[in-house]
Short mmCIF file of C-alpha atoms in Angstrom, two decimals:
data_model
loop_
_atom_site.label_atom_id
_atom_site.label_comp_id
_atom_site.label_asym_id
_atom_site.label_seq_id
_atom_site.Cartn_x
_atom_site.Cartn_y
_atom_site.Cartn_z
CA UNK N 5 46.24 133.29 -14.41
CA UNK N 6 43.63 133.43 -17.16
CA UNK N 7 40.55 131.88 -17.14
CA UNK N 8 41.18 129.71 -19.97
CA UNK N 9 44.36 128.49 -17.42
CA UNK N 10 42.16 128.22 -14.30
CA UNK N 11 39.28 126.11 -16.58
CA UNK N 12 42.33 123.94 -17.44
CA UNK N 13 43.81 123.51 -14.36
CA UNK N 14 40.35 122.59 -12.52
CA UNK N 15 39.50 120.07 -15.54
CA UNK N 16 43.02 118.35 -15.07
CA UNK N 17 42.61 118.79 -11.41
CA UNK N 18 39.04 117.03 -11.05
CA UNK N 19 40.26 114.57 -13.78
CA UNK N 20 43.62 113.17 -11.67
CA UNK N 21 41.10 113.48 -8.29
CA UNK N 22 38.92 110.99 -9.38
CA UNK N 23 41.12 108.84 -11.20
CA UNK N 24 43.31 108.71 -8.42
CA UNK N 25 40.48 107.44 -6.44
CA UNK N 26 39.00 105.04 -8.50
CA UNK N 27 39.04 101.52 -6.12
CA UNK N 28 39.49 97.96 -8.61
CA UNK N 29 37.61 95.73 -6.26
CA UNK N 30 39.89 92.45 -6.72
CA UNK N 31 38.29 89.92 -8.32
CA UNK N 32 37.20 86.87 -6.35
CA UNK N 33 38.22 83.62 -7.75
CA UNK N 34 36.89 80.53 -6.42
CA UNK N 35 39.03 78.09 -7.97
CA UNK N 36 38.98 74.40 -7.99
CA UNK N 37 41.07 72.26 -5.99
CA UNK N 38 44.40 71.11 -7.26
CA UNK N 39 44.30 67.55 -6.10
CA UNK N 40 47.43 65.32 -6.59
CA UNK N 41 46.52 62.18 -4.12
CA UNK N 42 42.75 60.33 -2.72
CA UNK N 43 42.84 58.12 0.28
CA UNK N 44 39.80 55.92 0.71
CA UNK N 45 39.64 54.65 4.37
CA UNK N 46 37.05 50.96 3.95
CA UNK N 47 35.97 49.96 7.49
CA UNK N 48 34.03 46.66 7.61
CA UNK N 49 33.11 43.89 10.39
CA UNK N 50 36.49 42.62 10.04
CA UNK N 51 39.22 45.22 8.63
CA UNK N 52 39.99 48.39 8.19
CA UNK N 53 41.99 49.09 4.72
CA UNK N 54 43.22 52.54 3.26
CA UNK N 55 42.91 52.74 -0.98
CA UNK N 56 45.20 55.23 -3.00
CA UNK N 57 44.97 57.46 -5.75
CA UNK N 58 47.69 59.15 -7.01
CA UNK N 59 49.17 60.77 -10.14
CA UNK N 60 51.50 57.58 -10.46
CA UNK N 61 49.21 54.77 -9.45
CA UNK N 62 45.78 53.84 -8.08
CA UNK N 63 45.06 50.85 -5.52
CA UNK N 64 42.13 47.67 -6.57
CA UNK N 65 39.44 47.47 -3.78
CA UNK N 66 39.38 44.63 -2.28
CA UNK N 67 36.21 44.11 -0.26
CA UNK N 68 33.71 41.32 0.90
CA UNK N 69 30.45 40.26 -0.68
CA UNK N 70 27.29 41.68 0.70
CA UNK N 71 28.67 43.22 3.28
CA UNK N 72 28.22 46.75 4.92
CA UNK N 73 31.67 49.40 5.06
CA UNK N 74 31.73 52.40 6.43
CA UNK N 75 33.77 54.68 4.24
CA UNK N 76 36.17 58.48 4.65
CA UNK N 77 37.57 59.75 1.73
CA UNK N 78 40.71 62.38 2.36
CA UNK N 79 42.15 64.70 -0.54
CA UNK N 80 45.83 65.99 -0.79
CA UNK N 81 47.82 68.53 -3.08
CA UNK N 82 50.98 70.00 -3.14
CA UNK N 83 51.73 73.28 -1.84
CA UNK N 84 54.18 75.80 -3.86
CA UNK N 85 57.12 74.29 -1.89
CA UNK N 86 55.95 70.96 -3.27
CA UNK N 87 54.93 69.59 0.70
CA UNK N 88 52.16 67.76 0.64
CA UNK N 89 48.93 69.35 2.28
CA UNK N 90 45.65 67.98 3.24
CA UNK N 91 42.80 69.79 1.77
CA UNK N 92 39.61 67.61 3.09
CA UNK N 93 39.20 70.35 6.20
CA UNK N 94 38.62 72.33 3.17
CA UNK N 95 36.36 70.88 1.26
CA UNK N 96 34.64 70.11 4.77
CA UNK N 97 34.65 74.22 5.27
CA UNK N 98 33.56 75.13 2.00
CA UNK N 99 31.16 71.92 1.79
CA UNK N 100 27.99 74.42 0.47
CA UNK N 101 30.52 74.30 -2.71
CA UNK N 102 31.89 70.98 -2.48
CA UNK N 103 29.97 67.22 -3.39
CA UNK N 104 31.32 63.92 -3.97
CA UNK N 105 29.76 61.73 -6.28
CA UNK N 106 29.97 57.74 -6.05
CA UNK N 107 28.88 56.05 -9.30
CA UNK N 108 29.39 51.87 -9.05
CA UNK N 109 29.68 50.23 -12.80
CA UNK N 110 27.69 48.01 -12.78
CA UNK N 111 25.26 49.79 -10.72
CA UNK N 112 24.55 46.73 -8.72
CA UNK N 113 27.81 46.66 -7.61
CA UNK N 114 27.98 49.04 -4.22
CA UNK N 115 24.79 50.59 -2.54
CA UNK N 116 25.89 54.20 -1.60
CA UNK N 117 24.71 56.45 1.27
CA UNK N 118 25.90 59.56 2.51
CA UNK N 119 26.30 60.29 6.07
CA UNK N 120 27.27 64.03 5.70
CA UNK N 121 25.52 67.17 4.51
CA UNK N 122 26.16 71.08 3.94
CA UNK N 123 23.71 72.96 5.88
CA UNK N 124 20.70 73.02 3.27
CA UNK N 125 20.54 69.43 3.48
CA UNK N 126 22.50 68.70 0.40
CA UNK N 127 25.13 65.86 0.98
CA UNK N 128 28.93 66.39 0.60
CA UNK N 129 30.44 62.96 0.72
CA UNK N 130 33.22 63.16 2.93
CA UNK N 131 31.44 60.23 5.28
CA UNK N 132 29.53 57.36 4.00
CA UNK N 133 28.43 53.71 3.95
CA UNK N 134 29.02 51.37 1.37
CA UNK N 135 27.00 47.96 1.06
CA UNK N 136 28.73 46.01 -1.63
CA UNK N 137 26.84 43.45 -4.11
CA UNK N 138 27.62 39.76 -4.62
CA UNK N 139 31.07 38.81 -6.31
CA UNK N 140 32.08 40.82 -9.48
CA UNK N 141 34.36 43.19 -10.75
CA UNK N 142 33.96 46.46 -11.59
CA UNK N 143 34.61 50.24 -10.87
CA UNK N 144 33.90 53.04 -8.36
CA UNK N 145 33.99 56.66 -10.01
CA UNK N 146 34.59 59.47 -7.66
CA UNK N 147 33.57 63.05 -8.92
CA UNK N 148 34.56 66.04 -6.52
CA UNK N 149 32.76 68.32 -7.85
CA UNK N 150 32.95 72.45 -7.76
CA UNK N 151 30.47 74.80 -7.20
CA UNK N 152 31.52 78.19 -7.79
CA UNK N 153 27.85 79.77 -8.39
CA UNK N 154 26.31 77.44 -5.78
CA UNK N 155 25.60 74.10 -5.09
CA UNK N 156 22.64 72.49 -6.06
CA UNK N 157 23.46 68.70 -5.56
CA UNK N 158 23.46 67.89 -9.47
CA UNK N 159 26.18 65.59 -10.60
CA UNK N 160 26.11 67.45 -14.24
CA UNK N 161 26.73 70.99 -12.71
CA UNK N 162 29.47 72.38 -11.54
CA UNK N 163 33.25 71.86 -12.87
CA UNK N 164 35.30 68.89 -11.06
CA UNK N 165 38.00 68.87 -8.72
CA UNK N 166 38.61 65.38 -9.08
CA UNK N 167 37.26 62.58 -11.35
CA UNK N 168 38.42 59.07 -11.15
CA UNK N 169 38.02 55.31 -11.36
CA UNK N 170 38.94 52.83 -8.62
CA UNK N 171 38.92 49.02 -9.67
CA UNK N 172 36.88 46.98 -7.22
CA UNK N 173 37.03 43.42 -6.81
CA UNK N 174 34.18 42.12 -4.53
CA UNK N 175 34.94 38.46 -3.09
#
């Protein structure tokens, strides 16, 4: 063998070495949610009453005037088989990525406080109390929002999961 031949071969040799070897780290993705269905569980002094979103229809609340409610919210997709799955124990794992914003229009219309937090103190939204205003109409938005680079509790950060409008009717 020549030495142009053994130059060659140890170029094509240390070449194929190190491109056989090269690792692709896989690239995390931390996608959102695919949500298809919110349940609403309303607990007050005198009932207990479950509210539903879903793709073909979404429930009016129905609740009492100044009153308090303690309030669970519950999210469900579809897996690939199309069965439907409960995700909330996710959102519940991942919760230092996950909040839940409640915005009442009017404002006056629910009092909101949250009864849950991620461990920096930041809430999540899963648990709550409601205290609802005198008798009006209006709407409760829901945000589930995302945080892929990390949560820091702002309403206008993150991408959402889930944004929607309940009707409420307060009697």
């Amino acid at each position: 063998m020549t030495i142009f031949s053994k130059m060659t071969f140890l170029i094509l040799s240390t070449v194929l070495i190190f491109s056989a070897c090269k690792k692709d780290d896989p690239v995390l993705e931390d996608e959102n949610e695919l949500i298809n269905q919110v349940k609403i569980e309303i607990t007050d002094t005198v009932r207990q009453k479950i509210y539903t979103w879903s793709n073909e229809n979404i429930d009016t609340i129905f609740l009492f005037a100044n009153q308090d409610h303690s309030v669970k919210i519950a999210f469900f997709g579809l897996s690939s088989n199309q069965v439907e799955i409960d995700i909330t124990e996710e959102i519940k794992e991942e919760n230092d990525a996950h909040q839940i914003f409640y915005t009442s229009n009017p404002s006056d219309l629910l009092s909101i406080t949250y009864k849950d937090q991620d461990e920096n103190g930041i809430p999540v939204g899963l648990n709550m109390s409601m205290t609802s205003g005198s008798s009006k109409e209006g709407t409760l938005r829901i945000q589930l929002k995302h945080y892929a680079a990390g949560k820091d509790g702002k309403i206008t950060s993150g991408s959402s999961d889930i944004d929607l409008e309940f009707p409420v009717v307060i009697q």
